[in-house]
C-alpha angles and dihedrals in degrees: 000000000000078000101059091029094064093037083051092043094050094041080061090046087039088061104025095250097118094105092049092083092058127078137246095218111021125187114262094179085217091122129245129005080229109052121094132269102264118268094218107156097190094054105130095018110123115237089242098078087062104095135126092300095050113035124185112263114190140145116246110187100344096307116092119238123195120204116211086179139020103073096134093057132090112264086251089057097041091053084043106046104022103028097040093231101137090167087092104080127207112221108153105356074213096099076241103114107025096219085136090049106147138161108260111181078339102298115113109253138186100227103205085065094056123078116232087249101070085064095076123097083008132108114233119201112191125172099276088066092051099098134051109262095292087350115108123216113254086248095051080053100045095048087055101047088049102044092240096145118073111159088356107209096121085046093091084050094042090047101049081049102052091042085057103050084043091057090045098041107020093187099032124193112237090251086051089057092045092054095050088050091056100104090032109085128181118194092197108058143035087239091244090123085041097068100025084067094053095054092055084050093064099044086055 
């Protein structure tokens, strides 16, 4: 395979096409071109300087929430264990399979790369924030009606994915989808309801 990939890498450089697989305008899943740059007051701080004295004070899914302990944690671990969200699963604790994708200051995150500090001053969206009160979101219906969902345990990453590229192409191309699927894996499907549930989703 590292045989054929770089063949296939300098015949691209060979005749200047190397730029043709990536795209102009690439998802970014941070939500859309119009919203304003986060007001996040605790962006650059070290977690370190979190401690009894200081405590992380942050908004989940619209309530505020205040730790008085945790800061020593990853941001997934400290919405699982100290905030009581289980929603938010761990697969790899790698940043490798996006089942802890969440919104933080509306840009999608893999929580068990960020430290719990850079939860305080933020606004956290998981997936049990997704839907309105008893309301689901477009995407969690979508994912039901298609069968899109089988053990279940990518489904929150998938979700809060899917949600974000909506919001920042509202009628995605199939290749758009796939690209913004690219950190979210699931070991149980071939992602074909995946991705036929995103695109109802979008109709609707």
């Amino acid at each position: 395979m590292v045989g054929v990939l770089v063949k296939r890498l300098l015949r691209q450089l060979r005749e200047g096409a190397e730029q043709e697989a990536v795209p102009q305008q690439p998802v970014l899943l941070w939500g859309r071109p119009s919203d304003p740059p986060s007001s996040h007051t605790g962006a650059g701080q070290p977690s370190s300087v979190y401690g009894p004295d200081r405590p992380i004070r942050t908004r989940i899914n619209g309530r505020e929430y205040t730790f008085a302990s945790g800061f020593d944690k990853s941001l997934l671990r400290l919405l699982r264990e100290e905030a009581g969200l289980i929603g938010t699963k761990e697969g790899c604790a790698e940043g490798e399979c996006g089942a802890c994708t969440v919104f933080l200051d509306g840009k999608a995150v893999m929580a068990c790369l960020v430290p719990a500090g850079r939860a305080d001053g933020a606004e956290i969206v998981t997936v049990e924030g997704l839907g309105q009160g008893d309301r689901l979101h477009p995407v969690q219906e979508a994912f039901i009606a298609d069968g899109a969902v089988q053990c279940g345990y990518c489904t929150p990453g998938f979700l809060m994915s899917a949600a974000k590229l909506l919001e920042e192409r509202p009628r995605p191309s199939r290749p758009e989808i796939a690209q913004a699927l690219t950190g979210n894996l699931c070991r149980c499907t071939g992602y074909y309801k995946i991705v036929q549930a995103i695109e109802d989703a979008a109709r609707a």
